[in-house]
Coordinates of C-alpha atoms in Angstrom, one line a residue:
X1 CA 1.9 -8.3 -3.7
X2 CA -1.0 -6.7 -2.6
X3 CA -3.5 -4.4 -4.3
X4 CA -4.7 -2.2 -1.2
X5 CA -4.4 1.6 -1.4
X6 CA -7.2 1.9 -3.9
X7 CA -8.9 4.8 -3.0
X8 CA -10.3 7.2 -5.5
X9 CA -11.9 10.5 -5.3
X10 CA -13.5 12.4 -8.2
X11 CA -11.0 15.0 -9.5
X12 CA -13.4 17.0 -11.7
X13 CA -13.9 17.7 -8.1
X14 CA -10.6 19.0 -7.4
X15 CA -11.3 22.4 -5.5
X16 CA -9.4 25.5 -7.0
X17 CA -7.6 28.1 -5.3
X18 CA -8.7 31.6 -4.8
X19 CA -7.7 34.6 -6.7
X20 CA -4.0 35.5 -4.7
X21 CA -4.5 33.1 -2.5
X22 CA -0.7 31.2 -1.4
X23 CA -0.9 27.9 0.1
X24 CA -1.5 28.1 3.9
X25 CA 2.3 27.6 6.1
X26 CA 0.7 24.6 8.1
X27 CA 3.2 23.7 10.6
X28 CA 6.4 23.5 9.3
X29 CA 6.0 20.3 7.5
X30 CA 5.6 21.9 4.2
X31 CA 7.7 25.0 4.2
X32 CA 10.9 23.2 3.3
X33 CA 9.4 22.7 -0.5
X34 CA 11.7 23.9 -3.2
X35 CA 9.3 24.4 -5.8
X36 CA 10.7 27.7 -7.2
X37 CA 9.3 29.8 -10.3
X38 CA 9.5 30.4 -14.1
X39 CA 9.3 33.7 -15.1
X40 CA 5.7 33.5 -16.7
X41 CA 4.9 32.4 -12.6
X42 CA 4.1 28.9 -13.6
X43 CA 5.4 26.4 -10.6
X44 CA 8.9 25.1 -11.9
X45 CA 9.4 21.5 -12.1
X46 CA 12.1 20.3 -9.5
X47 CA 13.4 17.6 -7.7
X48 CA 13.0 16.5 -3.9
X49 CA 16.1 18.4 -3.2
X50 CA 15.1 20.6 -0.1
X51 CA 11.4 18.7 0.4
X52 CA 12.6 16.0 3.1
X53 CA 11.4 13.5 0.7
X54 CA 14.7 12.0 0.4
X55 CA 14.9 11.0 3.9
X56 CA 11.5 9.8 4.3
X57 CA 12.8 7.6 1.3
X58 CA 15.9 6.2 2.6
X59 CA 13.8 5.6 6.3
X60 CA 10.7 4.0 4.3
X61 CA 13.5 1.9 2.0
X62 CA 15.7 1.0 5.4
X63 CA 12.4 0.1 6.8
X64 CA 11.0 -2.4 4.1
X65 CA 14.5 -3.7 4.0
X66 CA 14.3 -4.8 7.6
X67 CA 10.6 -6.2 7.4
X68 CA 11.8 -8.7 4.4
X69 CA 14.3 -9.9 6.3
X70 CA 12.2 -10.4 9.7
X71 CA 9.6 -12.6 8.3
X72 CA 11.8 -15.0 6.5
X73 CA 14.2 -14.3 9.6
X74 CA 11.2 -15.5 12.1
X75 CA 10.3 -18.6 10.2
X76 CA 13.3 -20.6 9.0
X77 CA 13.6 -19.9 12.9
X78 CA 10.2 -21.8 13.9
X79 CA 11.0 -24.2 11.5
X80 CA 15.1 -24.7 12.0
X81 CA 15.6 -23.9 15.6
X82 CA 12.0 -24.9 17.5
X83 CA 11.4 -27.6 14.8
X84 CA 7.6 -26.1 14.1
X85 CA 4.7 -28.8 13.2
X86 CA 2.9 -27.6 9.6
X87 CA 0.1 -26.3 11.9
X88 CA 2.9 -24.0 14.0
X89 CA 3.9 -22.3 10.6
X90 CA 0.3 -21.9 9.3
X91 CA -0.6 -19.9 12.9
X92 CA 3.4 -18.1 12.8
X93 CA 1.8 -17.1 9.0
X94 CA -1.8 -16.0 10.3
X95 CA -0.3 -13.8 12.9
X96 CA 0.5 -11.2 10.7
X97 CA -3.1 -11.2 8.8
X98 CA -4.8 -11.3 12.8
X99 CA -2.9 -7.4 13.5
X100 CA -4.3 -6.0 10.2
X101 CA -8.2 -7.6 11.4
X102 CA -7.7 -6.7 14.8
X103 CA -5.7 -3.6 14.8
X104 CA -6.6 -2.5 11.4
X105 CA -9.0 0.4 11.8
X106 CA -7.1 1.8 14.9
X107 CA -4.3 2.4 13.4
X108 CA -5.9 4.8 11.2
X109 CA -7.4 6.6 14.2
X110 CA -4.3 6.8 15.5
X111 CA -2.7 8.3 12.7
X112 CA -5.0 10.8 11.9
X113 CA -5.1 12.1 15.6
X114 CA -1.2 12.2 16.6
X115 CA 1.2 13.4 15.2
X116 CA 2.7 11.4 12.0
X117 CA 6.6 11.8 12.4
X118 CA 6.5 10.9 15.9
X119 CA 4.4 7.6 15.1
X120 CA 6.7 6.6 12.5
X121 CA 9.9 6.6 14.8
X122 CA 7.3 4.9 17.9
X123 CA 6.5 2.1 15.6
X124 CA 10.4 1.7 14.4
X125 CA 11.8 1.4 17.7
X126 CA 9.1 -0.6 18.9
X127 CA 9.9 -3.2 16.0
X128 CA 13.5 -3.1 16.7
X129 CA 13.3 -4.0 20.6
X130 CA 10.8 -6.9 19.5
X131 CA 13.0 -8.4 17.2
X132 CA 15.7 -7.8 19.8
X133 CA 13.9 -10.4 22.3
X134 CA 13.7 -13.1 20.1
X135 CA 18.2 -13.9 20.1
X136 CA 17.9 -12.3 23.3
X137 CA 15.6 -15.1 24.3
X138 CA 17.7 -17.6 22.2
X139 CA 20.9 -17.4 24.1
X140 CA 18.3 -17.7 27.2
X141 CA 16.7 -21.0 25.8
X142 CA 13.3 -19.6 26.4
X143 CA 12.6 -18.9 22.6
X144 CA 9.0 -20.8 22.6
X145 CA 6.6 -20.7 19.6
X146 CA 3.9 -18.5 21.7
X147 CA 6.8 -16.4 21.8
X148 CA 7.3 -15.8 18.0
X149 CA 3.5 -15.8 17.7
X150 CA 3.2 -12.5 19.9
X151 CA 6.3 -10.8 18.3
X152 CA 5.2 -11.2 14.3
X153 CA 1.4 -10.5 15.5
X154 CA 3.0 -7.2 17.2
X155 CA 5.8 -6.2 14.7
X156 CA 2.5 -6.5 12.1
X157 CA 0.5 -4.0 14.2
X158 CA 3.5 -2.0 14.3
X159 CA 4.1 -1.9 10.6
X160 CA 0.6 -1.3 10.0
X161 CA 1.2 1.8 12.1
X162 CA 4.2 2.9 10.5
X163 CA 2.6 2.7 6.7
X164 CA -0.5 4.2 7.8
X165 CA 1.1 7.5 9.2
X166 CA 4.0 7.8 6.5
X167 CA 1.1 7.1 4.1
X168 CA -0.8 10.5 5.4
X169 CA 2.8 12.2 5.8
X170 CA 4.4 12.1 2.5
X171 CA 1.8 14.8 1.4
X172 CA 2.8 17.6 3.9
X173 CA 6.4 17.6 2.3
X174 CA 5.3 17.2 -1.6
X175 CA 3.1 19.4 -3.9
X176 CA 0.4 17.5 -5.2
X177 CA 2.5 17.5 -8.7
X178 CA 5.3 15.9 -7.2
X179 CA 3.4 12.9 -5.7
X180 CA 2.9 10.3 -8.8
X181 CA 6.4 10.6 -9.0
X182 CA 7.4 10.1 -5.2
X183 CA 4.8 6.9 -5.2
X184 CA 7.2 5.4 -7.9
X185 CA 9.8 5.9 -5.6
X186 CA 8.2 4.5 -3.1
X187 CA 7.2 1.4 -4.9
X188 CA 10.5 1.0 -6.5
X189 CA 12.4 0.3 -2.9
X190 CA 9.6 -2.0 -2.4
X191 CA 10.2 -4.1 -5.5
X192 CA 14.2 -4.1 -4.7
X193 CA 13.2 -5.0 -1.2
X194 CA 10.8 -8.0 -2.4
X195 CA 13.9 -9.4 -4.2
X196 CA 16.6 -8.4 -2.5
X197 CA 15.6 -8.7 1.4
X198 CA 14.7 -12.4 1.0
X199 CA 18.4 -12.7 -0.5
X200 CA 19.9 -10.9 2.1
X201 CA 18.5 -12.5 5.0
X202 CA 19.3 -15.4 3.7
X203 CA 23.1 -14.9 3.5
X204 CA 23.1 -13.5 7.2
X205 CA 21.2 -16.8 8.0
X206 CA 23.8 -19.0 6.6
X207 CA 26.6 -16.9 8.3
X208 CA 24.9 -16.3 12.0
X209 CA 21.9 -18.2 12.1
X210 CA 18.3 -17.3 12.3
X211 CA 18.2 -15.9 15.3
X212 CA 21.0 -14.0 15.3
X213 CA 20.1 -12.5 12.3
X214 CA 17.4 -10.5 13.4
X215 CA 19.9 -8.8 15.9
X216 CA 21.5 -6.8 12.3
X217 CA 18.1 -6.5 11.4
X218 CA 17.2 -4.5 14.3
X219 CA 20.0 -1.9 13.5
X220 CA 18.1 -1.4 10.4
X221 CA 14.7 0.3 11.6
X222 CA 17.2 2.0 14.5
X223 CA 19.0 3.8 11.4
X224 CA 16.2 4.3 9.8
X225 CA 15.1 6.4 13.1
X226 CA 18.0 8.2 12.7
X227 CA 17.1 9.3 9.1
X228 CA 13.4 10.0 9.8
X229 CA 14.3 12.2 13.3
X230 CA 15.4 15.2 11.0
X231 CA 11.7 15.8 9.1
X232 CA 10.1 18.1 10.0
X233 CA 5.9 17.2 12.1
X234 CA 3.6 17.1 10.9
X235 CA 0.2 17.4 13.0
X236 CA -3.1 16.6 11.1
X237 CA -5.0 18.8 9.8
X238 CA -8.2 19.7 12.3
X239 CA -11.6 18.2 10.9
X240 CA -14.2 20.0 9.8
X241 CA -17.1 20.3 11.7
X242 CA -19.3 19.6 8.8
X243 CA -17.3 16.6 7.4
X244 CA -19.6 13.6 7.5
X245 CA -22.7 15.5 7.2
X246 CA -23.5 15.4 3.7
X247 CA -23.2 12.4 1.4
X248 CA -21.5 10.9 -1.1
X249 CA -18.6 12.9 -2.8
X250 CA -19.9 16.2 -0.7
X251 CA -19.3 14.3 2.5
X252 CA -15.4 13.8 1.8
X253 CA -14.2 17.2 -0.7
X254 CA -15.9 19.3 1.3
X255 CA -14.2 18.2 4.7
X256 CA -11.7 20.2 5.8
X257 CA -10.4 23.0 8.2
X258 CA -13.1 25.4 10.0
X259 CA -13.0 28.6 9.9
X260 CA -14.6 28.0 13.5
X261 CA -13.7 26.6 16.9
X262 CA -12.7 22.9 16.4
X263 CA -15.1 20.3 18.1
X264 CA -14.2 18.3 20.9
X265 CA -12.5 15.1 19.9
X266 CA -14.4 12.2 19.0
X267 CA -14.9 9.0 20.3
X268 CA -12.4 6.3 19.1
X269 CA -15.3 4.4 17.9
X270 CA -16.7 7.2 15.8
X271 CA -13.3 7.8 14.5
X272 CA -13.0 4.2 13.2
X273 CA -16.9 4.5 11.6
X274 CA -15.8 7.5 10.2
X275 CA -12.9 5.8 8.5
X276 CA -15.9 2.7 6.8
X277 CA -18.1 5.7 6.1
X278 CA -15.9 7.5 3.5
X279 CA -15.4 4.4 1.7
X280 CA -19.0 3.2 2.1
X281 CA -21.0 6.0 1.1
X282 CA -18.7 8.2 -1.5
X283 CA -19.7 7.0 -5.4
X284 CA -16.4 6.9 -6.7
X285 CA -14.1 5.3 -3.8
X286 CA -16.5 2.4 -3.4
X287 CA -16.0 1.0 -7.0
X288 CA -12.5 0.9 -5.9
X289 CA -12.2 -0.6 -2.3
X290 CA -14.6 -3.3 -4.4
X291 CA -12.0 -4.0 -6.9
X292 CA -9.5 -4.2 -4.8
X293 CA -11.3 -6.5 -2.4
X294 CA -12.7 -8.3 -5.5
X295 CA -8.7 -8.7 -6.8
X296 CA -7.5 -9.8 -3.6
X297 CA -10.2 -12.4 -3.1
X298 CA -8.9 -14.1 -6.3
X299 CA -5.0 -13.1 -6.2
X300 CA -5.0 -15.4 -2.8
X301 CA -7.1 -18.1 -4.6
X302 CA -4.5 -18.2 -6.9
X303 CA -1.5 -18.3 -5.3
X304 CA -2.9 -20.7 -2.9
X305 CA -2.1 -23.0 -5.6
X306 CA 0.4 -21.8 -8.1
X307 CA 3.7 -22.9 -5.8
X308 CA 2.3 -26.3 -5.5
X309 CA 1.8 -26.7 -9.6
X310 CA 4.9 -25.2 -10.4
X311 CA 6.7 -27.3 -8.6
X312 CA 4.9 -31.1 -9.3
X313 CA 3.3 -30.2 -12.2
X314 CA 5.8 -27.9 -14.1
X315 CA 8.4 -30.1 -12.6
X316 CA 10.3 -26.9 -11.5
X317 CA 13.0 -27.1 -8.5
X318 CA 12.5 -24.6 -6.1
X319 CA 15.5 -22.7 -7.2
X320 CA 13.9 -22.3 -10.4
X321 CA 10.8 -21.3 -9.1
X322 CA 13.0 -18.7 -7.1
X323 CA 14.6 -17.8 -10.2
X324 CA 11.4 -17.1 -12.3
X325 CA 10.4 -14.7 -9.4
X326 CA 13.3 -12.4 -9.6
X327 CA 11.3 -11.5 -12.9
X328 CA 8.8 -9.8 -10.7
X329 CA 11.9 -7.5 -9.0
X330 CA 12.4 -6.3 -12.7
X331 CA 8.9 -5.8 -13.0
X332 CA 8.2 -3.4 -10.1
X333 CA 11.4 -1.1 -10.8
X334 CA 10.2 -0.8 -14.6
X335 CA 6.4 -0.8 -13.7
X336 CA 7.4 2.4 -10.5
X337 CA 9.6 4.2 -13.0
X338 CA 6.7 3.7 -15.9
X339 CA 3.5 4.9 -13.9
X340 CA 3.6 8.5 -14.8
X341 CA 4.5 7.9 -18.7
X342 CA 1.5 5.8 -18.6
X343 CA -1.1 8.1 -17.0
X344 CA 0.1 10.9 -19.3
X345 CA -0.4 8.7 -22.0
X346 CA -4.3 6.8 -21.1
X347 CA -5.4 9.2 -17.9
X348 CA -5.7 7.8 -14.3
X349 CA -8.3 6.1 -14.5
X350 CA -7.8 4.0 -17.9
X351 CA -4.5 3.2 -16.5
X352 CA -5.8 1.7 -13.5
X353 CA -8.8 -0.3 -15.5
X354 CA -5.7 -1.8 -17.5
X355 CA -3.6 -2.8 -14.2
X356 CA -6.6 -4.7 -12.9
X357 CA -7.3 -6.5 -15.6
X358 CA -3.7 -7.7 -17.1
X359 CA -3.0 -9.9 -14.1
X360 CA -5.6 -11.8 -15.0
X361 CA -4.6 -12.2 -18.8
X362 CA -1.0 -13.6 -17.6
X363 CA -2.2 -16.0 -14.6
X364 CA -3.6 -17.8 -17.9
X365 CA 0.0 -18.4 -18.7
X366 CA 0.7 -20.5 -15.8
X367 CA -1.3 -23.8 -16.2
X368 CA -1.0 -22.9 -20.4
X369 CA 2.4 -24.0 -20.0
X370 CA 1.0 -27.5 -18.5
X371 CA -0.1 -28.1 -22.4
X372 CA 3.6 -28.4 -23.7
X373 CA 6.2 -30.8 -22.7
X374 CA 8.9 -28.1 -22.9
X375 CA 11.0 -26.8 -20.1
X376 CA 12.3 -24.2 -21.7
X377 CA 8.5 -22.3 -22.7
X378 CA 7.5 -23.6 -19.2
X379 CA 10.3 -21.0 -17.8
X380 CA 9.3 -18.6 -19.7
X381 CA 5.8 -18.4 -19.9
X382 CA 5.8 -18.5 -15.9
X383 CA 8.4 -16.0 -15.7
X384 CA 6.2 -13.6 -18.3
X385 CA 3.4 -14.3 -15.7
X386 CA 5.2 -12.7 -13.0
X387 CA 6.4 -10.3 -15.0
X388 CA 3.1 -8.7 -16.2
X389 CA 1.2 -9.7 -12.5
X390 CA 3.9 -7.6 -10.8
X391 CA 4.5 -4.5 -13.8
X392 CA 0.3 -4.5 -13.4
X393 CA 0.1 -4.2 -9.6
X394 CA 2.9 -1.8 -9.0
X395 CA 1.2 0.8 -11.3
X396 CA -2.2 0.2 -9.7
X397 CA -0.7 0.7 -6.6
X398 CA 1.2 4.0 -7.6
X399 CA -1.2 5.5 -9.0
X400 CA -4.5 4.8 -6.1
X401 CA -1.8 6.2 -3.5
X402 CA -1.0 9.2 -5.4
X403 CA -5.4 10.0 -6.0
X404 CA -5.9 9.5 -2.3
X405 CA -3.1 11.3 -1.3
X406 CA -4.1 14.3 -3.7
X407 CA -7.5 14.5 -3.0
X408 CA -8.8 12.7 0.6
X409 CA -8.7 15.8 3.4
X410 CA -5.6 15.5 5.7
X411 CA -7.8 14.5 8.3
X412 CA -9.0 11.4 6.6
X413 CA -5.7 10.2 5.2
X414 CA -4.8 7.3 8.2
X415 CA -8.5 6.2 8.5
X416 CA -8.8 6.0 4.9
X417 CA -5.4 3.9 4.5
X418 CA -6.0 1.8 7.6
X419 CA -9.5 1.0 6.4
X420 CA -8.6 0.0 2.6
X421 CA -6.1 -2.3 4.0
X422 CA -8.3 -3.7 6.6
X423 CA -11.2 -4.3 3.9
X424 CA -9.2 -5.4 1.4
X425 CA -6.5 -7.4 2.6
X426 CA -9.1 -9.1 5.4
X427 CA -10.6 -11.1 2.5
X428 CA -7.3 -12.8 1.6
X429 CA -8.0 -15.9 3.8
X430 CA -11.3 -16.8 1.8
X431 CA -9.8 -16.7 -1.1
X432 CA -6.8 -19.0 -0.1
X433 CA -8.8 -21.5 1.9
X434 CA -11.4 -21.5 -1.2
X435 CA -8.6 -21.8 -3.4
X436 CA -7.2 -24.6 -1.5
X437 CA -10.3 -26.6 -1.3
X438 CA -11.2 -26.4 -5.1
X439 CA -7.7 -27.4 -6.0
X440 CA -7.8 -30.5 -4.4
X441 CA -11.6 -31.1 -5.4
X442 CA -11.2 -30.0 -8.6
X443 CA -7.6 -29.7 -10.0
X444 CA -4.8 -27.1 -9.5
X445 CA -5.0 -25.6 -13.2
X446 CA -8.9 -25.3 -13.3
X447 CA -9.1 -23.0 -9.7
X448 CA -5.9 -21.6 -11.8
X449 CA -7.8 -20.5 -14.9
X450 CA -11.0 -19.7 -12.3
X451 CA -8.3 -17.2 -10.5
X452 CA -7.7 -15.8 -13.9
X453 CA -11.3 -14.9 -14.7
X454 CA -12.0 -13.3 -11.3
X455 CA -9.0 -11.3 -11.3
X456 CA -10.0 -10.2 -14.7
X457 CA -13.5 -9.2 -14.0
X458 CA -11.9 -7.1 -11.1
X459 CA -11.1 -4.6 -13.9
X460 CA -15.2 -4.4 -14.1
X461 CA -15.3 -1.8 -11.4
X462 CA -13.5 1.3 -12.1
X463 CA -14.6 0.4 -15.9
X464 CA -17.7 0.7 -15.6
X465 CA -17.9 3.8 -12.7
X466 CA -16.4 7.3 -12.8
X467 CA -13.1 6.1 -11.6
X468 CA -12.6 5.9 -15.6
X469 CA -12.1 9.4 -16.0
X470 CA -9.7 10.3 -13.6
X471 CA -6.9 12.4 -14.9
X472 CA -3.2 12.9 -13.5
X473 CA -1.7 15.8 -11.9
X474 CA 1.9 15.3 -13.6
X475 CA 2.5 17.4 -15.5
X476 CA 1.2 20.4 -14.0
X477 CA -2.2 19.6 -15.0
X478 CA -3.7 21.6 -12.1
X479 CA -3.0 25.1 -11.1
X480 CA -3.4 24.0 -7.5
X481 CA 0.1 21.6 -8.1
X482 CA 1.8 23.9 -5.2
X483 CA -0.2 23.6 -2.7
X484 CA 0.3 20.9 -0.1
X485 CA -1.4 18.1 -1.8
X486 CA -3.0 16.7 1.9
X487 CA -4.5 20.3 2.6
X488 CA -6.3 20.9 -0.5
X489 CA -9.7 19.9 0.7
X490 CA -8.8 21.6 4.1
X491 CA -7.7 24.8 2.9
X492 CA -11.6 25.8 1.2
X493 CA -14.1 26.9 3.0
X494 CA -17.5 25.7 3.1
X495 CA -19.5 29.1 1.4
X496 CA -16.8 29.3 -0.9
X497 CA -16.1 26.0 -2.0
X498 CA -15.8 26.0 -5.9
X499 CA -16.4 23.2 -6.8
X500 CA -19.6 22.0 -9.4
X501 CA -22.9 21.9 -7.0
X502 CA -23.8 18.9 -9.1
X503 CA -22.0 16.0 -9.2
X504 CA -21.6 13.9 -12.4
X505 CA -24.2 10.8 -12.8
X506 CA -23.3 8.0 -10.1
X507 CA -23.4 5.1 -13.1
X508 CA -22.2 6.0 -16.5

């Protein structure tokens, strides 16, 4: 599981709506909220009923359902069908990695400047006819490894696509209130998925072979089409002509809409710079696209090794090994439904300091368990592992989407996703090749406890920044919770943006 969407943004920032001022219409993809009021006229706490977040749900869950089931579909069929070489898989696995590199930082572009619904069902039914080649090819005999290559490099680019504008979409339908809780959602059906999907497609293997497989897998984004056709658009906010003229903080919370004509569009190139600039240059969001990079770096070194000791080490069978994962499935439902208890109870930002650094205390557990000749504390200290790696990450990852969907202008939300992914997720090959190499230089438990420490220190970043004292908006917390939580930037003007002309000290 990866730790990607880390992008903070000061909220002692948060801009504050004007005296009488309602929540601009925007263009339809908002007015469906059923936020109601109390009689004192404090927002009402209610549920998605009426938002359209229930279908974007069930098409985001139908949607990670299917992707489970393609990649583990796609390889037993390398390895079963076209009898891959060990060097086959390795490029069929690097595929995927190459569209986030390569593709990466357009995809934000392109989900910032079209509009988001529409992109969503384009990337879905392009991932369905892809996945239809491959049987269709099959019953051809002209399934060929190049073949595969192109179609899991292409179903990546797509799927970057998709997350990337459903990622900048979800907060058009929600009020920012309503968002921690609609990440846990989101994060819930991808925990389910990590378990369930490699189950499932491995029953429809057994029955109709690899191949055919995918063809029921296809029917899977085409109904999630279905479910995703009845949202309402959702355009992009315009830009503000003075976003990316100031810097730090100021160059990102004061972006928004113009009161003035918009500018002609930009080049795709200073789109995409655009994107590396928020992240580079704002105090508070570059302590966290470091930890995350930083966490990744040592999350691949780790697992690089960690099937391979399990298994001749630990003297696990792979079953096992498949059983002690299952742990993680728990994990992620408890961890999704947990997140906004926890950032009621330590904040935002202490919250996220803890789910960086308790990974690290349980990938101690794994090579620990090397020390006693006992099977049975061998199961469970590994299955604790997963437990704690997997509660850790989903919380991290609930609560860094939920901030940058709150706070990073409308106009920004692709780049910004696209970008943290690319960064972050582009370092994972160093650490697995590095990891690699020390284990058989050096031992699998010592780059096992080395993992540990780096993924540890990780925690370093938002500790010891501002990202500490970010607060939630559960709860109510903000009078702006009613507003549409990707126009909050958008909707203040320049002259009478309230926020604080000072910003807080960059180190504490």
């Amino acid at each position: 599981m990866h730790v990607s969407d880390d992008l903070m943004t000061d909220q002692q920032h948060l801009p504050e709506p004007r005296a009488g001022e309602k929540p601009p219409p925007g263009d339809g993809s908002t007015g469906e909220r059923a936020t109601g009021e109390r009689p004192g006229g404090k927002p009402k706490k209610t549920p998605f009923r009426g938002t359209g977040f229930l279908r974007l749900w069930t098409g985001e869950t139908l949607s990670l359902a299917g992707t489970e089931i393609t990649f583990m579909a796609i390889g037993i069929t390398a390895a079963t069908t076209l009898a891959a070489t060990p060097w086959q898989m390795g490029v069929l696995e690097a595929a995927e990695s190459a569209a986030v590199l390569l593709l990466g930082l357009s995809a934000g572009v392109w989900a910032d400047r079209y509009e988001r619904r529409a992109l969503m069902l384009v990337a879905n039914v392009a991932r369905g006819l892809l996945l239809f080649a491959i049987p269709l090819l099959f019953w051809f005999d002209a399934l060929t490894m190049p073949v595969l290559y192109g179609v899991v490099f292409l179903v990546g680019a797509f799927t970057l696509l998709f997350d990337s504008a459903m990622s900048a979409y979800l907060p058009r339908l929600l009020p920012r209130g309503q968002l921690e809780r609609a990440n846990s959602w989101m994060e819930a059906s991808t925990s389910v998925g990590t378990v369930a999907g490699p189950g499932l497609a491995g029953l429809l293997i057994q029955v109709v072979s690899a191949p055919v497989a995918l063809v029921v897998d296809c029917f899977s984004y085409l109904i999630s089409c279905f479910t995703l056709a009845g949202l309402p658009k959702a355009a992009p906010a315009p830009a503000d002509p003075q976003d990316g003229k100031g810097e730090g903080d100021g160059a990102v919370a004061g972006a928004g809409a113009s009161a003035g004509e918009p500018e002609p569009r930009e080049s795709h190139r200073k789109a995409v710079l655009k994107g590396l600039l928020v992240l580079r240059d704002d105090r508070i969001q570059r302590p966290m696209i470091l930890a995350a990079t930083h966490f990744n770096i040592f999350h691949a070194m780790f697992f690089a090794v960690h099937t391979l000791f399990v298994l001749r080490v630990l003297g696990f069978s792979p079953g096992l090994l498949g059983a002690t994962s299952m742990a993680g499935g728990v994990a992620g439902l408890l961890g999704a439904s947990s997140t906004p208890f926890l950032t009621r109870l330590f904040g935002q930002g202490r919250a996220l300091v803890l789910a960086y650094a308790a990974p690290g205390v349980s990938a101690v557990l794994v090579p620990l368990a090397e020390q006693w000749d006992n099977r049975a504390l061998s199961i469970v200290l590994v299955s604790a592992s997963t437990f704690t790696w997997t509660f850790a990450v989903v919380v991290n990852l609930v609560i860094s989407e939920t901030v940058k969907q709150s706070l990073v202008p409308d106009h920004l939300l692709g780049r910004v996703t696209a970008t943290t992914r690319f960064v972050s997720w582009g370092c994972q090959p160093v650490g697995a090749l590095l990891g690699g190499w020390l284990g058989g230089r050096f031992g699998l438990a010592e780059v096992m406890y080395v993992s540990a420490a780096g993924l540890l220190t990780s925690a370093l970043w938002p500790l010891l920044s501002p990202v500490r004292a970010l607060r939630g908006t559960e709860g109510g917390e903000s009078e702006a919770d009613d507003a549409p939580a990707g126009t909050t930037a958008a909707s203040a003007g320049t002259d009478d943006d309230p926020r604080p002309k000072t910003a807080p000290p960059t180190e504490p």
